[in-house]
Amino acid sequence: RGKRAFIAGIADDNGYGWAIAKSLAAAGAEILVGTWVPALNIFETSLRRGKFDESRVLPDGSLMEIAKVYPLDAVFDSPEDVPEDVKTNKRYAGSAKWTVKEVAESVKQDFGTIDILVHSLANGPEVSKPLSETSRKGYLAAISASSYSFISLLRHFLPIINPGGATISLTYIASERIIPGYGGGMSSAKAALESDTKVLAFEAGRKHKVRVNTISAGPLGSRAAKAIGFIDMMINYSLENAPLQKELYAEEVGNTAAFLASPLASAITGATMYVDNGLNAMGVGV
Ligand code: NAD
């Protein structure tokens, strides 16, 4: 049987999550998607109306199929955690069972088990504020949506990930080097995510024979990145200064994820893998 992947954090065809889904689909995996509740409607409508058909084309000419789209809000672990104003919010009230625990239960009910779990989501409400001007609330929100969300997904999905399975998240070099403009505690959130990748690799490896890795990706003009506001500058900086002076394609991150999820990477766990045209290796830009 082919492998089954659950990819959290797809709401359009521009981001890393979509590219990862495509690479996994091209390698023969069945694709399940978790989409942020407020974005669900437009994503499903666009899918249904064929708006993504061009970008669904796989190398063999067939179209990527998504077996099921689940509404998900990864900042809530179970229904008890959801505050009243969110529960009654128009965009949330139309969907059901979107906390992490409930999504894992639904996937178990619908499909039994999975082999691959991908976390391709982040959110920092104060990302445009310097770290030193970030509020406690904003900082904790960034950590909740961008770091703990991976722990929560792993925690709830691990029981249904087959032994030999793999999990992947997406990180950014702002965790370890100064990237002015990546504020609001987002740099801290990525540092936590990378450190957690190691500890979780130990725990998931010993207990379930599941691997945990993260991809440190270079800049991509996704929806989330455009919201930060400096993405064009970062893309140009990379073009000028990286060892490989070429555009970074989302597909290259997707292909790395497919490799990391495959038996070819059976001894790789706890790793932060750079997919950034080598920019991380530069000391100064030239
Ligand atoms: P994206 O907009 O395609 O993906 C982010 C997704 O997160 C969106 O679909 C959004 O709806 C979802 N999301 C936000 N809050 C959520 C929540 N509470 N619950 C569920 N889903 C939620 O943008 P992207 O840039 O492809 O981001 C994917 C990952 O890649 C993120 O972890 C990001 O930090 C990382 N990354 C991006 C870049 C870049 O330059 N774009 C570079 C390095 C790492």
XYZ file of C-alpha atoms and ligand atoms in Angstrom:
330
model
C 0.000 0.000 0.000
C 1.099 3.543 -0.689
C 1.807 5.933 2.139
C -0.702 8.341 3.584
C 0.228 11.902 4.529
C -1.559 14.519 6.615
C -0.377 18.030 5.785
C -1.412 20.802 8.157
C -1.250 24.348 6.805
C -2.515 24.498 3.229
C -4.986 27.201 2.242
C -3.873 27.987 -1.324
C -1.454 26.788 -3.995
C 1.349 29.265 -3.209
C 2.905 28.039 0.013
C 5.322 25.325 1.053
C 2.508 23.052 2.249
C 1.037 22.810 -1.251
C 4.432 22.078 -2.781
C 5.089 19.377 -0.180
C 1.695 17.833 -0.905
C 2.543 17.731 -4.598
C 5.936 16.121 -4.105
C 4.439 13.523 -1.774
C 1.599 12.870 -4.223
C 4.079 12.526 -7.080
C 5.888 9.903 -4.990
C 2.610 8.001 -4.648
C 1.301 9.151 -1.277
C -2.359 9.686 -0.483
C -2.906 13.301 0.568
C -5.004 14.560 3.487
C -4.986 18.251 4.255
C -5.655 20.352 7.356
C -6.796 23.875 6.486
C -7.096 26.792 8.911
C -10.806 27.177 9.698
C -11.175 30.818 8.549
C -9.573 29.919 5.205
C -11.481 26.678 4.662
C -14.392 28.008 2.678
C -12.387 29.817 0.054
C -9.863 26.968 -0.245
C -12.550 24.333 -0.802
C -14.492 26.550 -3.189
C -11.370 27.290 -5.212
C -10.484 23.592 -5.321
C -13.982 22.655 -6.454
C -14.113 25.363 -9.113
C -10.827 24.211 -10.616
C -8.893 27.322 -9.650
C -5.926 25.174 -8.625
C -6.113 22.705 -11.502
C -3.058 24.107 -13.262
C -0.978 23.813 -10.143
C -2.362 20.358 -9.398
C -0.535 18.901 -12.396
C 2.009 16.262 -11.356
C 5.132 15.318 -13.345
C 3.292 12.371 -14.966
C 0.535 14.703 -16.200
C -2.124 13.539 -13.743
C -3.747 15.901 -11.211
C -2.960 15.706 -7.517
C -5.979 14.363 -5.655
C -6.709 15.476 -2.111
C -8.517 12.615 -0.408
C -9.997 14.886 2.252
C -9.713 18.424 3.585
C -10.149 18.827 7.354
C -10.859 22.151 9.022
C -8.141 22.758 11.630
C -7.136 25.403 14.105
C -3.856 24.294 15.595
C -3.946 26.754 18.492
C -6.736 24.750 20.113
C -6.089 21.242 21.393
C -9.610 20.211 22.321
C -13.113 21.746 22.443
C -12.707 22.772 26.110
C -9.947 25.180 25.016
C -12.092 27.148 22.583
C -13.308 30.498 23.950
C -16.900 31.539 23.427
C -16.126 34.343 20.971
C -14.320 31.910 18.666
C -17.004 29.240 18.986
C -19.697 31.686 17.927
C -17.580 33.415 15.284
C -19.299 33.122 11.926
C -16.270 31.630 10.234
C -15.857 28.958 12.913
C -19.481 28.111 13.640
C -19.906 26.757 10.100
C -17.324 23.991 10.688
C -17.059 21.280 13.315
C -14.382 19.173 14.993
C -11.458 21.390 14.088
C -9.382 21.220 17.285
C -6.205 19.169 16.989
C -7.530 16.291 19.087
C -10.741 16.098 17.099
C -8.963 16.219 13.733
C -6.709 13.340 14.791
C -9.811 11.403 15.857
C -11.537 12.120 12.541
C -8.500 11.025 10.529
C -8.342 7.836 12.592
C -12.011 7.202 11.984
C -11.782 7.926 8.234
C -8.444 6.330 7.377
C -7.119 4.426 10.407
C -3.468 5.406 10.246
C -1.051 7.747 8.500
C 2.658 7.498 7.655
C 3.642 11.119 7.221
C 2.728 14.216 9.231
C 3.650 17.644 7.898
C 3.395 20.886 9.879
C 3.516 23.831 7.475
C 1.929 26.589 9.485
C 2.932 29.593 11.500
C 1.321 32.732 12.809
C 2.641 35.691 14.753
C 0.127 38.501 15.208
C 2.913 40.992 16.043
C 5.435 39.780 13.452
C 5.941 43.304 12.163
C 6.951 44.576 15.624
C 10.579 44.330 16.762
C 11.093 41.661 19.431
C 11.867 44.298 22.044
C 8.475 45.928 21.414
C 6.488 42.700 21.370
C 3.750 42.225 23.951
C 3.568 39.132 26.149
C 0.314 38.235 24.445
C 1.805 38.540 20.967
C 4.896 36.549 21.893
C 2.900 33.730 23.429
C 0.519 33.712 20.461
C 3.470 33.269 18.080
C 4.812 30.371 20.143
C 1.360 28.819 20.436
C 0.555 28.927 16.726
C 4.050 28.260 15.383
C 5.773 25.970 17.910
C 3.371 24.326 20.333
C 1.078 23.575 17.396
C 3.681 21.045 16.238
C 3.907 19.427 19.672
C 0.134 19.252 19.778
C -0.132 17.704 16.313
C 2.571 15.166 17.105
C 1.047 14.355 20.462
C -2.381 13.660 19.021
C -1.324 12.011 15.767
C 1.561 9.876 17.073
C -0.738 7.015 18.126
C -1.943 6.708 14.518
C 1.418 7.188 12.767
C 2.712 3.821 11.577
C 6.163 2.753 12.845
C 8.752 3.911 10.331
C 6.725 7.057 9.762
C 8.089 10.562 9.474
C 7.118 14.056 10.552
C 8.345 17.328 9.088
C 7.962 20.980 9.996
C 9.151 24.189 8.338
C 11.493 26.602 10.024
C 13.458 29.716 9.167
C 17.042 30.805 9.811
C 15.816 33.783 11.880
C 15.919 31.252 14.757
C 19.716 31.378 14.860
C 20.806 34.501 12.979
C 19.539 38.065 13.188
C 16.898 38.722 10.539
C 15.579 42.234 11.210
C 11.874 42.396 10.397
C 11.048 38.838 11.509
C 9.665 40.035 14.807
C 6.832 39.490 17.238
C 8.535 36.457 18.748
C 8.543 34.588 15.443
C 12.326 34.174 15.637
C 11.882 32.756 19.143
C 9.115 30.458 17.911
C 11.374 29.014 15.211
C 14.186 28.524 17.749
C 11.758 26.573 19.926
C 10.582 24.548 16.944
C 14.151 23.553 16.041
C 15.084 22.636 19.592
C 11.853 20.682 19.993
C 12.675 18.809 16.779
C 15.588 17.199 18.605
C 13.787 16.328 21.825
C 10.728 15.073 19.951
C 12.967 13.011 17.638
C 14.203 11.217 20.742
C 10.781 10.682 22.230
C 8.970 9.710 19.021
C 11.909 7.590 17.875
C 12.196 5.568 21.069
C 8.483 5.138 21.594
C 7.084 4.831 18.072
C 9.999 4.505 15.611
C 8.833 7.766 14.080
C 11.314 10.345 12.749
C 11.099 14.103 13.398
C 12.872 16.613 11.158
C 12.510 20.233 10.190
C 13.349 22.026 6.955
C 14.925 25.466 7.231
C 13.590 26.960 4.037
C 14.755 30.026 2.176
C 12.400 32.888 1.363
C 9.263 32.218 -0.703
C 6.567 34.716 -1.637
C 3.748 32.781 0.062
C 0.645 34.386 1.482
C 2.049 34.221 5.024
C 5.388 35.674 3.933
C 3.758 38.560 2.085
C 1.935 39.450 5.288
C 5.300 39.960 6.997
C 6.101 42.636 4.446
C 9.793 42.148 3.649
C 9.676 39.020 1.521
C 10.676 40.640 -1.792
C 13.709 42.136 -0.100
C 14.664 38.730 1.347
C 14.224 37.008 -2.010
C 16.426 39.594 -3.691
C 18.993 39.369 -0.895
C 19.183 35.610 -1.406
C 19.468 35.985 -5.181
C 22.392 38.353 -4.732
C 24.212 36.663 -1.862
C 23.513 32.908 -1.779
C 26.056 30.444 -3.186
C 23.410 29.403 -5.725
C 22.189 32.587 -7.405
C 18.874 31.256 -8.597
C 15.251 31.464 -7.617
C 14.259 29.117 -4.782
C 11.329 26.992 -5.928
C 8.733 25.728 -3.458
C 9.060 22.427 -5.303
C 12.661 22.123 -4.066
C 11.397 22.246 -0.491
C 8.626 19.806 -1.455
C 11.142 17.361 -2.889
C 13.278 17.556 0.251
C 10.212 16.797 2.341
C 9.465 13.786 0.116
C 13.042 12.599 0.602
C 12.900 13.104 4.380
C 9.622 11.198 4.547
C 10.972 8.317 2.472
C 13.064 5.261 3.416
C 16.006 7.011 1.720
C 16.172 9.123 4.889
C 15.641 6.219 7.315
C 18.591 7.255 9.516
C 17.824 10.983 9.567
C 15.987 12.311 12.595
C 16.305 15.376 14.810
C 17.772 17.297 11.882
C 17.329 20.853 10.695
C 17.876 20.603 6.960
C 18.614 23.795 5.017
C 16.878 24.181 1.677
C 17.876 27.736 0.876
C 20.322 27.744 -2.048
C 23.048 27.644 0.611
C 22.405 31.121 2.002
C 22.807 29.831 5.593
C 26.457 29.076 4.946
C 27.410 32.660 4.084
C 29.128 34.810 6.693
C 28.754 38.102 4.858
C 26.841 38.964 1.728
C 28.987 39.561 -1.343
P 1.381 29.746 3.819
O 0.545 30.950 3.964
O 1.237 28.945 2.581
O 1.188 28.736 5.018
C 0.870 29.103 6.332
C -0.440 28.414 6.648
O -0.670 28.416 8.048
C -1.642 29.089 6.010
O -2.326 28.156 5.205
C -2.499 29.488 7.202
O -3.861 29.396 6.914
C -2.060 28.454 8.212
N -2.351 28.769 9.616
C -2.083 29.916 10.298
N -2.520 29.803 11.566
C -3.061 28.567 11.690
C -3.688 27.859 12.756
N -3.847 28.415 13.966
N -4.145 26.606 12.529
C -3.998 26.038 11.320
N -3.412 26.648 10.274
C -2.955 27.905 10.458
O 2.887 30.256 4.002
P 4.296 29.509 4.013
O 5.290 30.616 3.966
O 4.369 28.458 2.990
O 4.370 28.881 5.459
C 4.490 27.499 5.724
C 5.628 27.258 6.721
O 6.865 27.587 6.084
C 5.556 28.128 7.980
O 5.982 27.371 9.095
C 6.582 29.202 7.688
O 7.088 29.805 8.843
C 7.614 28.374 6.972
N 8.638 29.153 6.225
C 8.276 30.047 5.262
C 9.248 30.760 4.580
C 8.865 31.746 3.504
O 9.716 32.555 3.097
N 7.657 31.706 2.983
C 10.608 30.564 4.883
C 10.953 29.633 5.872
C 9.957 28.938 6.535
